[in-house]
Coordinates of C-alpha atoms in Angstrom, one line a residue:
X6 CA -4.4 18.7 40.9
X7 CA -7.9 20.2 41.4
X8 CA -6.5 23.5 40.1
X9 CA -4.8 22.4 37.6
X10 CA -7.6 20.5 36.1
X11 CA -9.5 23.7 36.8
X12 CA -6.9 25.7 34.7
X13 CA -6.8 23.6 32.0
X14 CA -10.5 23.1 31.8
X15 CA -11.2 26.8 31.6
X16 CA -8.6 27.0 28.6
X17 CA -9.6 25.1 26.3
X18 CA -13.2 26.4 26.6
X19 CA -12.2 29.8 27.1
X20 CA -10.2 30.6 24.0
X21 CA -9.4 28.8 20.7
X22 CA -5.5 27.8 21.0
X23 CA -3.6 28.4 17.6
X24 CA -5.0 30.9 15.7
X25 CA -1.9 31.4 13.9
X26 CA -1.0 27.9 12.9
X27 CA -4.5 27.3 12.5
X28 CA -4.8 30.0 9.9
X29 CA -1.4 28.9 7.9
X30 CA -3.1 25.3 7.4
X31 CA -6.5 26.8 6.0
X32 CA -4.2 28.9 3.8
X33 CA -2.0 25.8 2.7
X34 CA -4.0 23.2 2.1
X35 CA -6.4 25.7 0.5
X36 CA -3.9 27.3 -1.6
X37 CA -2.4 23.4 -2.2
X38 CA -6.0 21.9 -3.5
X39 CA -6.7 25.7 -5.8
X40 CA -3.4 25.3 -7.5
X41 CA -3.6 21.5 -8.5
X42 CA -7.5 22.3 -9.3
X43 CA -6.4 25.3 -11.5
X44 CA -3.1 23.5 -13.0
X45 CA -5.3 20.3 -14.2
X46 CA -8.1 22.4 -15.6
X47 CA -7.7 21.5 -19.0
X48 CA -7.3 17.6 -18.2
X49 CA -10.1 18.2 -15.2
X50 CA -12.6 15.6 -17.0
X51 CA -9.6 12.9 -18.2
X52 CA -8.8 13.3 -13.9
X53 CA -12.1 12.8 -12.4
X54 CA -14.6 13.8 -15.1
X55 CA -16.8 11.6 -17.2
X56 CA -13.9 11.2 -19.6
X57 CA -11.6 9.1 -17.0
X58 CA -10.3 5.5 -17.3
X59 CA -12.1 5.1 -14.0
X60 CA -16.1 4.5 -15.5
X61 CA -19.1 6.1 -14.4
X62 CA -19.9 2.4 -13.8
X63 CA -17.0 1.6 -11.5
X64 CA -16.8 4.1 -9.5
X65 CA -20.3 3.5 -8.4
X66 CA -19.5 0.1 -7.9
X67 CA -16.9 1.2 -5.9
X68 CA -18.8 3.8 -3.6
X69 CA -21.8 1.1 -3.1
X70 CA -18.6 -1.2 -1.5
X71 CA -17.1 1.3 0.3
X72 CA -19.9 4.1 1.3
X73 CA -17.9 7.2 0.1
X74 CA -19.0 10.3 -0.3
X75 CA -19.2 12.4 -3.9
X76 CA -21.6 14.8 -4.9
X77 CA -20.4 13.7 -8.4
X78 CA -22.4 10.8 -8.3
X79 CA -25.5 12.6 -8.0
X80 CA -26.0 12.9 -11.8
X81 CA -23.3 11.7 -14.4
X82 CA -24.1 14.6 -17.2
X83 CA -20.9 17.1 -17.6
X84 CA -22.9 20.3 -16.7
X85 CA -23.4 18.7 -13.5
X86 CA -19.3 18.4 -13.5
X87 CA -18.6 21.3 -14.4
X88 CA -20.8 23.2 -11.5
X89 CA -18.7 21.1 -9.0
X90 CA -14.9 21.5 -10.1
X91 CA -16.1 25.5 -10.4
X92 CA -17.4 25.3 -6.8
X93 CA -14.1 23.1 -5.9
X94 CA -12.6 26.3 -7.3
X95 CA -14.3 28.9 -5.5
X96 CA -14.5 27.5 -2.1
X97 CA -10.9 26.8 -2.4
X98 CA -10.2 30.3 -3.2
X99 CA -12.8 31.3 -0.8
X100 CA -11.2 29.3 2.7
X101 CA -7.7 30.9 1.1
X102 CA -8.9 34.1 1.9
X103 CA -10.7 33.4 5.0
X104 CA -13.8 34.7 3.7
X105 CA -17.4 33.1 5.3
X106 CA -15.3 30.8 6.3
X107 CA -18.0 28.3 8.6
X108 CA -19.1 28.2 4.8
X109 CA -16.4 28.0 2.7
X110 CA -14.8 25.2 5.1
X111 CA -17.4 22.8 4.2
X112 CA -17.4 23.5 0.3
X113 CA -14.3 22.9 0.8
X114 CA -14.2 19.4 2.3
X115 CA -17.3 18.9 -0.1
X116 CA -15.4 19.5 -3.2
X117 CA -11.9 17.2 -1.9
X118 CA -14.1 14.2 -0.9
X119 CA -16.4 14.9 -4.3
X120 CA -13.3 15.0 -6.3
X121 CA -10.9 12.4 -5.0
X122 CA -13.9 10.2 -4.2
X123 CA -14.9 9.9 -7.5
X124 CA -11.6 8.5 -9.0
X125 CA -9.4 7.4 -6.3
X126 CA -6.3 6.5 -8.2
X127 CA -5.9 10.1 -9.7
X128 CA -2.6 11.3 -6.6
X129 CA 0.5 11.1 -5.3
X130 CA 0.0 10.7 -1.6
X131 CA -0.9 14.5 -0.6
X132 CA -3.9 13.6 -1.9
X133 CA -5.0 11.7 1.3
X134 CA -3.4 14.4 3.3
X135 CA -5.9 16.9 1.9
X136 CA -8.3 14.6 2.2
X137 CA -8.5 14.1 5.9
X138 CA -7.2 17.8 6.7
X139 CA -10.2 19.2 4.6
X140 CA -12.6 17.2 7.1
X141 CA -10.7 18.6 10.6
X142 CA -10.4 22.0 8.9
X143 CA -14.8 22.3 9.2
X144 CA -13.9 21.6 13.1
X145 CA -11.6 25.0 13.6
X146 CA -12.1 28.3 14.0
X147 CA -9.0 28.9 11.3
X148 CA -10.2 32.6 10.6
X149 CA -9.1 34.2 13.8
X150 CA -6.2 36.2 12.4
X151 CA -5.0 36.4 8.4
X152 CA -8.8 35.9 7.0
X153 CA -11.4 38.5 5.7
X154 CA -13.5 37.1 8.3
X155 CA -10.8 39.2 10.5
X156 CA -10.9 42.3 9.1
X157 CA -14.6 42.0 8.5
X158 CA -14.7 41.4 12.9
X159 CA -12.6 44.2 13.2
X160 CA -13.9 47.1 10.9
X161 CA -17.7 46.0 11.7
X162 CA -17.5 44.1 15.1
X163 CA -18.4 41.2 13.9
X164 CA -17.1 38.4 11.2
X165 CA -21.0 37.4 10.4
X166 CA -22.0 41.0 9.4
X167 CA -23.3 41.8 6.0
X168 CA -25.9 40.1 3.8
X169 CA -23.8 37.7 2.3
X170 CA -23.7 35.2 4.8
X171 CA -27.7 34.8 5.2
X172 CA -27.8 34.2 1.1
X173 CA -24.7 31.7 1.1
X174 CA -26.8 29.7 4.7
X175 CA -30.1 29.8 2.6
X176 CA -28.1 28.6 -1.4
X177 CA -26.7 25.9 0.7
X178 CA -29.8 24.8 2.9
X179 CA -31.4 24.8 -0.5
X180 CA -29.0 22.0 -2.0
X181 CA -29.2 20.2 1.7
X182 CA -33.0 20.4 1.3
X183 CA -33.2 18.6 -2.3
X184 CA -30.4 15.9 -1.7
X185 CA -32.3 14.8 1.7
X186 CA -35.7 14.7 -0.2
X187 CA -34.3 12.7 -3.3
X188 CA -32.1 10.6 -0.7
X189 CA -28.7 11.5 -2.3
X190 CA -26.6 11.5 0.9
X191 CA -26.4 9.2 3.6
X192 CA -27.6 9.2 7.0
X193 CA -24.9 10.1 8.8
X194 CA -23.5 12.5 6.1
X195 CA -27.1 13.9 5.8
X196 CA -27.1 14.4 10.1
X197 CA -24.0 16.1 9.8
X198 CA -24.4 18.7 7.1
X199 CA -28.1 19.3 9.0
X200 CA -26.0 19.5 11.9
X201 CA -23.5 22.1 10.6
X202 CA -26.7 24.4 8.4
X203 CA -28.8 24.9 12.1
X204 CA -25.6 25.7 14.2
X205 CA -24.5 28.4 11.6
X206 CA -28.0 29.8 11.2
X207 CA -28.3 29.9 15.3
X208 CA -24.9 31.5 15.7
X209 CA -26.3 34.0 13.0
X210 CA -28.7 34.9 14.9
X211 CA -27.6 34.8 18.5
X212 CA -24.6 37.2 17.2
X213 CA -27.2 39.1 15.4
X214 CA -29.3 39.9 18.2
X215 CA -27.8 38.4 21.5
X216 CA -24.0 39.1 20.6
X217 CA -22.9 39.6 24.6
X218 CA -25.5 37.5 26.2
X219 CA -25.2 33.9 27.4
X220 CA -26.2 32.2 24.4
X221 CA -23.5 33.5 22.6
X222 CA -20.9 33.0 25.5
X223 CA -22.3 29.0 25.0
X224 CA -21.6 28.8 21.5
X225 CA -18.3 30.4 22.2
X226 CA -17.5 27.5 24.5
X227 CA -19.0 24.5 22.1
X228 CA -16.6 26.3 18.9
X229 CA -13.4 26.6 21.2
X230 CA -13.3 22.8 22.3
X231 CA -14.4 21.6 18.7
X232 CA -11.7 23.8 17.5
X233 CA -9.2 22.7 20.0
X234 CA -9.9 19.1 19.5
X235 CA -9.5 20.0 15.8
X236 CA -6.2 20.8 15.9
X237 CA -4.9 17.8 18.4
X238 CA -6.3 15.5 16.1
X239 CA -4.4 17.0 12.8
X240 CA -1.1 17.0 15.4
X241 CA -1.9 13.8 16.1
X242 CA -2.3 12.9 12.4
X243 CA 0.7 14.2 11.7
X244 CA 2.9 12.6 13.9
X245 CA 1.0 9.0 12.8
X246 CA 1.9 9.8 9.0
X247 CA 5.7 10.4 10.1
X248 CA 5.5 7.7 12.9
X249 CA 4.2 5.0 10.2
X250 CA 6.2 6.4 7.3
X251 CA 9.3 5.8 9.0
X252 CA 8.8 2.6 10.8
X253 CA 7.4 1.5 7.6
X254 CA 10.7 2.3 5.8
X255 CA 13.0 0.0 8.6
X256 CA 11.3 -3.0 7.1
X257 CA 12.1 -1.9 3.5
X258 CA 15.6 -3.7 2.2
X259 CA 16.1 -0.5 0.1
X260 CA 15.9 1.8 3.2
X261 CA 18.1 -0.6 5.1
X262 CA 21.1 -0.8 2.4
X263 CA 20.6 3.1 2.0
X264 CA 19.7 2.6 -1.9
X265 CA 16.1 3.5 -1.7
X266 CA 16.5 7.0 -2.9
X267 CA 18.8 6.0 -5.6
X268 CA 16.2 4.0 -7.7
X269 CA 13.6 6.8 -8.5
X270 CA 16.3 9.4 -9.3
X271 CA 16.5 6.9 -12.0
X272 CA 13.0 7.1 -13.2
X273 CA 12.1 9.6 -15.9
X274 CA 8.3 10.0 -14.0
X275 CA 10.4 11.3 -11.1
X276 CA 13.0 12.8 -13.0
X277 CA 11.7 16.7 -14.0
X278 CA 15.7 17.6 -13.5
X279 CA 18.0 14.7 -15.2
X280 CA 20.9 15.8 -14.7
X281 CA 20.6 17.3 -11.3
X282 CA 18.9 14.0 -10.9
X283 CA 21.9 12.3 -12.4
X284 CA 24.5 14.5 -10.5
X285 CA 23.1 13.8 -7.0
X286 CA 22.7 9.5 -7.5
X287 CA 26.3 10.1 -8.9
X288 CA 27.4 10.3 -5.2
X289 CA 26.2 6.4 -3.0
X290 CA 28.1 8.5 0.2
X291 CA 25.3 11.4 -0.2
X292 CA 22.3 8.8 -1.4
X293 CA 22.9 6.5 1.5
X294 CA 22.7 9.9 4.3
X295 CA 19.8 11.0 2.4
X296 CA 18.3 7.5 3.0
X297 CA 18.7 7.1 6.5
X298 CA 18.7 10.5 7.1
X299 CA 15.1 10.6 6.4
X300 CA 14.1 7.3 8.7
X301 CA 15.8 8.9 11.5
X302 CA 14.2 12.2 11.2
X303 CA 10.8 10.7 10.6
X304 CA 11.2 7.7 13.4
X305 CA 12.4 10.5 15.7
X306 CA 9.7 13.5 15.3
X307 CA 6.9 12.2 17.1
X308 CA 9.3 11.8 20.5
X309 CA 10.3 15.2 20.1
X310 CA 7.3 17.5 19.8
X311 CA 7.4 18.4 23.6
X312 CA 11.0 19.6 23.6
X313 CA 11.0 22.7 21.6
X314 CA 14.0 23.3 20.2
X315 CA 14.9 19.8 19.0
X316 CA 11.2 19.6 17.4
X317 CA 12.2 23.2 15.8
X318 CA 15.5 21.9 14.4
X319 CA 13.7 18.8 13.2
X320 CA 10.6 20.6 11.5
X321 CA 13.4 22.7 9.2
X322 CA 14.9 19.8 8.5
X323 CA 11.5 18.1 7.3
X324 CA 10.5 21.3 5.8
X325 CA 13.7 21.4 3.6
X326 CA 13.4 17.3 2.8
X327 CA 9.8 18.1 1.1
X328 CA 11.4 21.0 -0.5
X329 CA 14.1 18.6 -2.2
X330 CA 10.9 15.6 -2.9
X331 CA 9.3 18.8 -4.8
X332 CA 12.4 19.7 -7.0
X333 CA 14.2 16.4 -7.3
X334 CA 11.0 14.1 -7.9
X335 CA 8.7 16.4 -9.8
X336 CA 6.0 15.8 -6.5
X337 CA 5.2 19.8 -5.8
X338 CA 1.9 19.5 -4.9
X339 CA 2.5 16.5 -2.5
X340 CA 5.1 18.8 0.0
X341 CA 2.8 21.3 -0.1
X342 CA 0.6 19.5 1.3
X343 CA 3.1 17.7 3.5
X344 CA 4.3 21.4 4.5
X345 CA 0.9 22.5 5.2
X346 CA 0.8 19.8 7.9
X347 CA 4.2 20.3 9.3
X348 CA 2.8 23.9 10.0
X349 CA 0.5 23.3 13.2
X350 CA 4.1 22.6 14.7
X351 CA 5.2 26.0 14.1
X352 CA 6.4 28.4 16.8
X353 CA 3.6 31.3 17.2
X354 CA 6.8 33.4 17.7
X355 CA 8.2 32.9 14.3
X356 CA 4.3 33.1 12.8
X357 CA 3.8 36.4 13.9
X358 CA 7.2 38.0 12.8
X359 CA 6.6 36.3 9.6
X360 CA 3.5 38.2 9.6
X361 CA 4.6 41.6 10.3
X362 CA 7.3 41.1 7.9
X363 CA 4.9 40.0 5.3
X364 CA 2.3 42.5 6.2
X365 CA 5.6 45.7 6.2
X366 CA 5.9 44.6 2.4
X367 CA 2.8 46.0 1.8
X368 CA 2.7 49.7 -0.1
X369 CA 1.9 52.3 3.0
X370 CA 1.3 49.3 5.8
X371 CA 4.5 49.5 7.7
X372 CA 3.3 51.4 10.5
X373 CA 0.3 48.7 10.6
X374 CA 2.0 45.6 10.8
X375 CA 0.7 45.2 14.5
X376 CA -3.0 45.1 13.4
X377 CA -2.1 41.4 12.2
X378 CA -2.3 40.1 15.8
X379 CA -6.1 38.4 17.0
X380 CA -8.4 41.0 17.0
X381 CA -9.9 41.4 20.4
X382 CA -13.2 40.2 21.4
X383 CA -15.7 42.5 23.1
X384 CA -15.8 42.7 26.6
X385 CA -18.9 41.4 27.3
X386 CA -17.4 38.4 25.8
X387 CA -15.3 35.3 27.6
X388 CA -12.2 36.0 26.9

């Protein structure tokens, strides 16, 4: 038991586990928030700007209740607006790409929570996925493989070269600076936003000018158990949001009598395809598997995710089911989202091959496909 414990101990603080799923849900749910951001531009202030049915007034009635967080409620002029949806923007397009991505990863969880915090009825469920995935996405090192922050590690031995970094840590200790002094944030928002700003700006300067001493080797340890917690926290949220979804749907009459698909298809709202729409609630045999089909596989997930196979069978199936939610009931961005979760599941087999395939498409990379694998850390490092 000793050894085992001993095993598993030097694991997780040894290495971060995942860097492939960990990197396809940065690149979802930050691909999944920059195409709703860029697809509702020109309704952006009727969504969450100052010309919403949800006030000014109440939503700072409603943050005062409930202690959210939105840097939208720092100033209610439309400039001020404007500068956050175009940061939502850029960070989004930013953690995409894996570039700066200690950086970008906050922006990031800044612009959701500034966003959906400011009018909390503008959704369709994914929202709240995002939501909590863009605060565990700040606790994971999701630019190991597939990022700029890669390449960057591997052309110039490290992902914090160049000058960019030291002008993004001092823009953003800037903004920390004047919302502490005016008292915009919270306490425990404001400790952890400090807290983030001095760990970047020491592991800056320990991989500047210590990169194989023990300092480093320290805040190599602290990252790889935040990141590891990280990611057993969003499998653990996932399996709660299918665990609760479907034990949630037993209780329904509609899911019991196998009818509870048939009533949206109805629904011109959910109905972007009538007669496909029409065609499939045509048939109460395939409406009624459908229904229960769907309990079963989401009552049944969290019990399988330690048998491979039947959690791989049961993840394509789920996969496919969001695919027919997006296409059948108009809800894209929702199973994006809900895909982008499903993800941390994913075999690292099947990741990599999809990334050399992916990475052979490219004009004059075939021969490099391999180069998508972790790049190696130096040997003076822990490995």
């Amino acid at each position: 038991m000793r050894t085992g414990l001993a095993t598993a101990l030097a694991k997780v603080t040894g290495q971060a586990m995942g860097p492939y799923q960990s990197a396809v849900i940065r690149i979802g749910f930050a691909g999944t928030w920059l195409f709703f951001l860029l697809r509702e531009f020109p309704h952006r202030h009727e969504l969450y700007g100052p010309d919403g049915p949800w006030s000014w007034a109440l939503a700072e009635r409603l943050i005062e209740s409930n202690g959210a967080f939105t840097v939208l409620m720092w100033s209610d002029s439309t400039v001020w607006f404007e500068i956050v949806y175009a940061v939502a923007v850029l960070a989004s397009a930013g953690l995409l790409l894996g570039w700066r991505t200690r950086a970008t990863s906050v922006l990031f969880m800044v612009g959701v929570l500034a966003l959906q915090n400011r009018s909390v009825f503008m959704g369709d469920g994914g929202d709240n996925v995002i939501h909590l995935m863009a605060v565990y996405l700040v606790l994971t090192r999701c630019a190991q493989v597939w990022s700029l922050d890669a390449r960057r590690a591997r052309l110039r031995g490290s992902a914090s070269a160049g000058a960019a970094g030291p002008v993004l840590w001092g823009v953003l200790g800037a903004v920390l600076a004047y919302g502490a002094v005016t008292g915009r944030f919270g306490n425990g928002w404001l400790a952890a936003f400090a807290a983030v700003w001095v760990v970047c700006g020491l592991w800056w300067l320990v991989d500047r000018h210590e990169p194989g001493g023990e300092g480093r080797a320290t805040l190599d340890v602290l990252a790889n158990v935040l990141h590891n917690a990280g990611m057993l926290v969003i499998m653990a949220e996932v399996c709660l949001i299918y665990a609760t979804a479907g034990w949630y749907k037993i209780q329904g009459s509609r899911w019991q009598d196998g009818t509870a698909l048939y009533y949206p298809l109805g629904l011109d709202y959910f109905t972007p395809w009538p007669g496909l729409s029409a065609l499939l609630a045509g048939s109460g045999t395939l409406v009624m598997l459908l229904s229960y089909g769907t309990v079963a596989v989401q009552v049944a997930f969290p019990f399988t995710v330690f048998n491979r196979r039947i959690k791989n069978a049961l993840l394509a199936v789920m996969v496919l089911e969001h695919a027919g939610i997006a296409v059948l009931l108009g809800l894209p961005f929702f199973s994006l989202a809900m895909i982008a979760a499903d993800a941390v599941f994913l075999p690292t087999v099947f990741l990599v091959w999809l990334g050399a395939r992916a990475a052979a498409l490219r004009p004059g990379r075939r021969e490099q496909a391999p180069a998508l694998a972790p790049a190696e850390p130096s040997p003076a490092l822990p490995r």
